[in-house]
Each structure stands twice: as structure tokens, then as C-alpha cells.
Coordinates of C-alpha atoms in Angstrom, one line a residue:
M1 CA -71.4 14.5 142.5
F2 CA -72.3 12.7 139.3
A3 CA -68.7 12.8 138.0
A4 CA -67.5 10.6 140.8
R5 CA -70.0 7.9 139.7
L6 CA -69.3 7.8 136.0
G7 CA -67.9 4.3 136.3
R8 CA -71.2 2.8 137.4
C9 CA -73.3 0.9 134.9
A10 CA -75.7 3.1 132.9
S11 CA -78.5 0.8 133.7
N12 CA -78.4 1.8 137.4
R13 CA -81.0 4.3 138.5
W14 CA -79.0 7.4 139.2
P15 CA -80.4 10.6 140.8
A16 CA -83.1 12.1 138.6
A17 CA -82.9 14.8 135.9
S18 CA -85.1 17.1 133.6
S19 CA -85.9 18.0 130.0
T20 CA -84.0 21.0 128.8
G21 CA -83.0 22.5 125.5
L22 CA -79.6 21.5 124.3
L23 CA -77.4 24.5 123.7
C24 CA -74.9 24.5 120.8
P25 CA -71.4 25.8 121.5
R26 CA -71.1 29.6 121.6
T27 CA -74.8 30.1 120.4
I28 CA -78.2 29.8 121.9
P29 CA -80.6 28.1 119.5
R30 CA -83.9 29.9 118.8
A31 CA -85.7 26.6 118.6
R32 CA -87.9 25.8 121.7
W33 CA -87.4 22.5 123.5
N34 CA -90.9 22.2 124.8
S35 CA -92.4 19.2 126.5
T36 CA -95.8 20.8 126.9
A37 CA -98.2 22.5 124.5
A38 CA -97.6 26.2 123.8
A39 CA -99.8 28.7 125.6
A40 CA -102.1 30.7 123.4
D41 CA -100.2 33.9 124.0
G42 CA -96.6 32.6 124.0
P43 CA -94.3 29.6 124.4
A44 CA -95.0 26.7 126.6
I45 CA -94.3 27.1 130.3
S46 CA -91.6 24.5 130.9
E47 CA -88.2 24.0 132.6
T48 CA -86.7 24.2 129.1
N49 CA -88.0 27.7 128.4
R50 CA -87.0 28.8 131.9
A51 CA -83.4 27.7 131.2
E52 CA -83.3 29.5 127.9
A53 CA -84.7 32.7 129.5
T54 CA -82.6 32.7 132.6
M55 CA -79.5 30.8 131.5
K56 CA -79.4 29.5 135.1
R57 CA -79.2 26.0 136.5
F58 CA -82.5 24.9 137.8
W59 CA -82.0 21.2 138.3
E60 CA -80.6 19.3 141.3
D61 CA -79.6 15.9 140.0
V62 CA -78.3 14.4 136.7
G63 CA -78.8 10.8 135.8
I64 CA -78.8 8.2 133.1
E65 CA -81.8 5.9 132.6
K66 CA -82.5 2.9 130.4
R67 CA -85.5 3.5 128.1
G68 CA -86.2 0.3 126.3
S69 CA -83.2 -0.5 124.2
T70 CA -81.8 3.1 124.6
L71 CA -80.2 5.4 127.1
A72 CA -81.4 8.8 128.1
V73 CA -79.7 11.5 130.1
T74 CA -82.1 13.0 132.7
L75 CA -82.3 16.1 134.8
D76 CA -84.4 15.7 137.9
G77 CA -85.9 12.6 136.2
R78 CA -86.9 14.2 133.0
P79 CA -85.0 13.4 129.7
L80 CA -83.0 15.9 127.8
K81 CA -84.6 16.9 124.5
T82 CA -83.1 18.1 121.2
P83 CA -83.8 21.5 119.6
G84 CA -86.2 19.5 117.3
G85 CA -88.2 18.4 120.3
K86 CA -87.0 14.7 120.3
V87 CA -85.9 12.9 123.4
L88 CA -82.2 12.6 123.2
T89 CA -81.8 8.9 123.3
L90 CA -78.6 7.0 122.6
P91 CA -78.0 3.3 121.7
Q92 CA -76.9 1.2 124.6
N93 CA -73.5 0.8 123.1
K94 CA -72.9 4.5 123.6
S95 CA -72.8 4.5 127.4
L96 CA -69.5 6.5 127.3
L97 CA -71.2 9.2 125.3
A98 CA -74.2 9.2 127.7
S99 CA -71.8 9.6 130.6
L100 CA -70.0 12.4 129.0
I101 CA -73.2 14.3 128.2
A102 CA -74.4 13.7 131.8
A103 CA -71.1 15.0 133.1
E104 CA -71.4 18.2 131.0
W105 CA -74.7 19.0 132.6
D106 CA -73.6 18.1 136.1
H107 CA -70.6 20.4 135.7
Q108 CA -72.8 23.4 134.9
A109 CA -72.6 25.2 138.2
T110 CA -74.8 28.3 138.4
L111 CA -75.0 29.8 134.9
L112 CA -75.4 27.7 131.8
K113 CA -72.3 27.7 129.6
P114 CA -73.3 26.6 126.1
H115 CA -69.6 26.2 125.0
A116 CA -69.2 23.6 127.7
L117 CA -71.8 21.3 126.1
P118 CA -70.0 20.0 123.0
A119 CA -71.0 16.3 123.4
T120 CA -74.6 17.3 124.0
S121 CA -74.9 19.5 121.0
I122 CA -73.2 17.1 118.6
A123 CA -75.4 14.2 119.8
A124 CA -78.5 16.4 119.3
R125 CA -77.3 17.2 115.8
A126 CA -77.1 13.6 114.9
V127 CA -80.5 12.7 116.3
D128 CA -82.3 15.7 114.8
D129 CA -80.9 16.1 111.4
L130 CA -78.4 13.6 110.1
Q131 CA -80.2 10.2 109.8
E132 CA -81.6 11.0 106.4
G133 CA -83.4 13.6 104.4
V134 CA -82.7 17.1 103.0
T135 CA -80.5 18.3 105.8
R136 CA -78.1 15.3 105.5
A137 CA -77.8 15.8 101.8
E138 CA -77.1 19.5 102.2
V139 CA -74.4 18.8 104.9
Q140 CA -72.8 16.2 102.6
E141 CA -72.4 18.7 99.8
A142 CA -71.2 21.4 102.1
L143 CA -68.5 19.2 103.4
L144 CA -67.3 18.2 99.9
K145 CA -66.8 21.9 99.1
Y146 CA -64.1 21.9 101.7
L147 CA -61.9 19.8 99.5
D148 CA -61.1 22.7 97.2
T149 CA -59.9 24.8 100.2
D150 CA -58.6 22.1 102.4
T151 CA -56.1 23.2 105.0
V152 CA -53.7 20.3 104.3
C153 CA -53.5 21.0 100.6
F154 CA -52.0 24.5 100.9
Y155 CA -48.2 24.4 101.3
Q156 CA -45.8 27.3 101.9
D157 CA -42.0 27.1 101.5
H158 CA -41.3 29.7 104.3
P159 CA -40.6 29.9 107.2
P160 CA -38.6 26.7 107.9
Q161 CA -40.7 25.9 111.0
L162 CA -43.8 25.8 108.8
E163 CA -42.1 23.7 106.1
R164 CA -41.1 21.2 108.7
L165 CA -44.5 20.9 110.3
Q166 CA -46.3 20.6 107.0
A167 CA -44.0 17.7 106.1
E168 CA -44.5 16.1 109.5
H169 CA -48.3 16.3 109.7
W170 CA -49.6 16.8 106.2
D171 CA -47.5 14.6 103.9
P172 CA -48.4 11.3 105.7
L173 CA -52.0 12.3 105.8
L174 CA -52.3 13.0 102.1
D175 CA -50.4 9.8 101.3
W176 CA -52.9 7.9 103.5
A177 CA -55.9 9.5 101.8
R178 CA -54.6 8.9 98.3
K179 CA -53.8 5.2 98.9
T180 CA -56.8 4.3 101.1
F181 CA -59.5 5.8 98.8
N182 CA -57.6 5.5 95.5
V183 CA -58.0 9.2 94.7
E184 CA -55.9 12.1 93.3
I185 CA -55.4 15.0 95.7
N186 CA -53.7 18.1 94.4
K187 CA -51.5 20.5 96.4
A188 CA -51.6 24.2 95.8
E189 CA -49.9 27.4 97.0
S190 CA -52.9 29.7 96.3
L191 CA -56.7 29.6 96.7
L192 CA -56.9 31.0 93.2
S193 CA -55.4 27.9 91.7
S194 CA -57.2 25.5 94.1
S195 CA -59.4 22.6 92.9
Q196 CA -59.7 18.9 93.3
P197 CA -60.6 16.5 90.5
A198 CA -64.3 15.7 90.0
E199 CA -63.5 12.0 90.3
T200 CA -62.0 12.6 93.8
K201 CA -65.1 14.4 95.0
E202 CA -67.4 11.7 93.6
K203 CA -65.5 9.0 95.4
F204 CA -65.6 10.9 98.7
R205 CA -69.4 11.5 98.1
K206 CA -69.8 7.8 98.1
V207 CA -67.8 7.5 101.3
L208 CA -70.1 10.0 103.0
A209 CA -73.2 8.3 101.8
K210 CA -72.2 5.2 103.8
F211 CA -71.8 7.0 107.1
D212 CA -74.4 6.6 109.7
Q213 CA -75.9 9.6 111.6
W214 CA -73.1 9.6 114.3
E215 CA -70.3 9.5 111.7
M216 CA -71.9 12.3 109.7
A217 CA -72.3 14.5 112.8
A218 CA -68.6 13.8 113.8
M219 CA -67.5 14.5 110.2
E220 CA -69.4 17.8 110.1
R221 CA -68.0 19.1 113.4
A222 CA -64.4 17.9 112.7
T223 CA -64.4 19.5 109.2
Y224 CA -65.7 22.9 110.4
V225 CA -63.3 22.9 113.4
T226 CA -60.2 21.9 111.3
K227 CA -61.2 23.6 108.0
S228 CA -60.2 20.3 106.5
F229 CA -62.2 17.5 104.9
I230 CA -59.2 15.2 104.9
I231 CA -58.3 15.7 108.6
A232 CA -61.9 15.1 109.6
L233 CA -62.0 11.9 107.5
G234 CA -58.9 10.7 109.2
L235 CA -60.5 11.3 112.6
V236 CA -63.8 9.7 111.7
T237 CA -62.2 6.6 110.2
K238 CA -59.9 6.4 113.3
H239 CA -56.8 6.8 111.3
L240 CA -56.0 9.9 113.4
T241 CA -56.3 10.4 117.1
V242 CA -57.8 13.6 118.5
E243 CA -54.3 14.9 119.2
Q244 CA -53.0 14.0 115.8
A245 CA -56.0 15.7 114.1
A246 CA -55.5 18.8 116.3
L247 CA -51.8 19.1 115.5
A248 CA -52.5 18.7 111.7
A249 CA -55.2 21.4 111.9
T250 CA -52.9 23.9 113.7
V251 CA -49.7 23.6 111.8
E252 CA -49.6 27.3 110.9
V253 CA -50.3 28.4 114.4
C254 CA -47.8 26.0 115.9
S255 CA -45.1 27.4 113.5
Q256 CA -45.9 30.9 114.6
I257 CA -45.6 29.9 118.3
E258 CA -42.2 28.3 117.6
R259 CA -41.0 31.6 116.1
W260 CA -42.6 34.3 118.2
G261 CA -43.9 32.5 121.4
E262 CA -47.4 31.9 122.7
V263 CA -50.0 34.7 123.1
E264 CA -51.7 34.2 126.5
D265 CA -55.5 34.0 126.5
T266 CA -55.4 33.4 122.7
H267 CA -53.3 30.5 121.7
D268 CA -53.9 28.6 124.9
V269 CA -57.6 29.0 124.7
D270 CA -57.7 27.9 121.0
Y271 CA -55.5 24.9 121.9
H272 CA -58.0 23.6 124.4
D273 CA -61.1 24.5 122.3
V274 CA -59.9 22.6 119.2
R275 CA -59.3 19.5 121.3
R276 CA -62.6 19.8 123.1
Q277 CA -64.5 20.0 119.9
L278 CA -62.6 17.2 118.2
G279 CA -62.8 15.1 121.4
S280 CA -66.6 15.4 121.3
A281 CA -66.6 14.1 117.7
A282 CA -64.4 11.2 118.6
C283 CA -66.5 10.3 121.7
L284 CA -69.6 10.4 119.5
L285 CA -68.1 7.5 117.5
S286 CA -67.3 5.4 120.5
N287 CA -69.2 2.1 120.9
V288 CA -68.4 1.6 124.6

């Protein structure tokens, strides 16, 4: 199996692979991932469309190939493509990410499980949409809006378990953000009285403007997963580990578990999902 060979150099010729549509977590994109021209009476006949239609594994082998100065994950010798129709190529310094993407596809057994392809979908997002242009600008503004409703800015003084966890995970994070970026960040107890200074938003806008496509994709996913611009910024700038970011994002849930216990098939599922999504964002930033 491919997973047993992840330690090999990505430049080695591994068993081949094929071009398929990348499937975002929990959703199936409507965009076609065609490598052939569309038929006059419908979409192109391709392995990609077959995968979308059947949601079944059709490839035998997964591999990683060098393509010029980049790496491509392949299925039966054909490269994966993004929803936008681009070959999913990665810089050679992202061999860890390439190995993770390949492992995701190799671990798809019989039926495709889109939620099990977080590294694939986030890499495709970076390649398709976040290098420059309108989409990147829209994402930047959408992320900045999270500052006014940021998870780590809403404190409660009850119960004691919640108070303790807020102080443990949020206070140091807010102090770091204020000092590192020289900004004012307000705390609040209600969404109705929530807002951050315009100067703070402008400084963070300039921070986002300097991010490359990989950092922007990681920032987007981490913000949406944690409901916090500040937690996401801590993860992307490597101030926080994945585990630290996950704990900061789940302070309220953890306080409830301390008081009432864990709900099986709910809290445990969320626990792993948050770390899987944040882990994919962290791996996207790796230069190994």
C-alpha cells in the first residue's frame, strides 16, 4: 500500500494514478473536473465524471511524480485536477503535503468519502482561487468580518470551568495578537455590543495582503473551522500548534464536557473533525 511507502523520495516513480475531481469536505462540487472535451449532448466522458457519478473508487494505484519543478499526485498515472480544471501541482518543497494528499486517495477504499480529503480540497482551493484576483479579495474581506464576532473576544463569567478555560486559552492569545501586531482588540459579553476598531481591521488587512496562496487557504479554513480570525492567525503564523488552536476553539464545549460529561458520537466526532481540518491547514504551510 502507498501509506507504507510515504518515506520514499517524491522523485521516485511510484505506481501510477489518474485525474479526478477533488471533493471538498462534506460536499460534492458541481464543477466538472474534465480532462477531455465535453460531448455535444452532455459532460465529457472521463474518469473524473465517472467518480462523481458513482462515488466509487475506480483507480488501482496512487503515486507522486515530478513534473518539471513541481510535484503531482497521480491515480493510475494521471494527475489529479482541481475543480477549476487545473492540474493539482505543488512546489517541490511541499513533498509532505503531496504525500498526505496521496495517502488520502490511497485510503479511499470502495466508496469515495469527501470528508476524508481535507488536504486535497484545501490545496485545490489555494491553486484555483487564492493566488490573486477577485476571489482572493472577497475571501480577505470575509475573513476580516470575523473580527467583530471572534470566538476569543466573547467572555462569560459563569460557570467556573468556562472562566478558567477562557483565561487559560484566550488571554495569552489576545495578549500575543495585541503585542505582535500593535493593535487594540476589544472584549465583549454580547454580540450586540461587539466591534473592533477600524484601525485594527486595517492593520490585519495589510497582514492578509502579504500572505501567499497557501497561507490564505490555510487562514480561510482555520477561520471558518474555529470561528475565530485570531486563532487562525495564530495557527498560520505558527504561534499556535494544531492542538493549541483546537483547544482555543472549543473552550465552551470543553467546559460543558467537564460539567456534564461527553456525548458519544457527538463530542468525540467533533473533537477529531476540528483537528483534521486544522491539521490540513497546518500541513498546507509545511515546507518539507
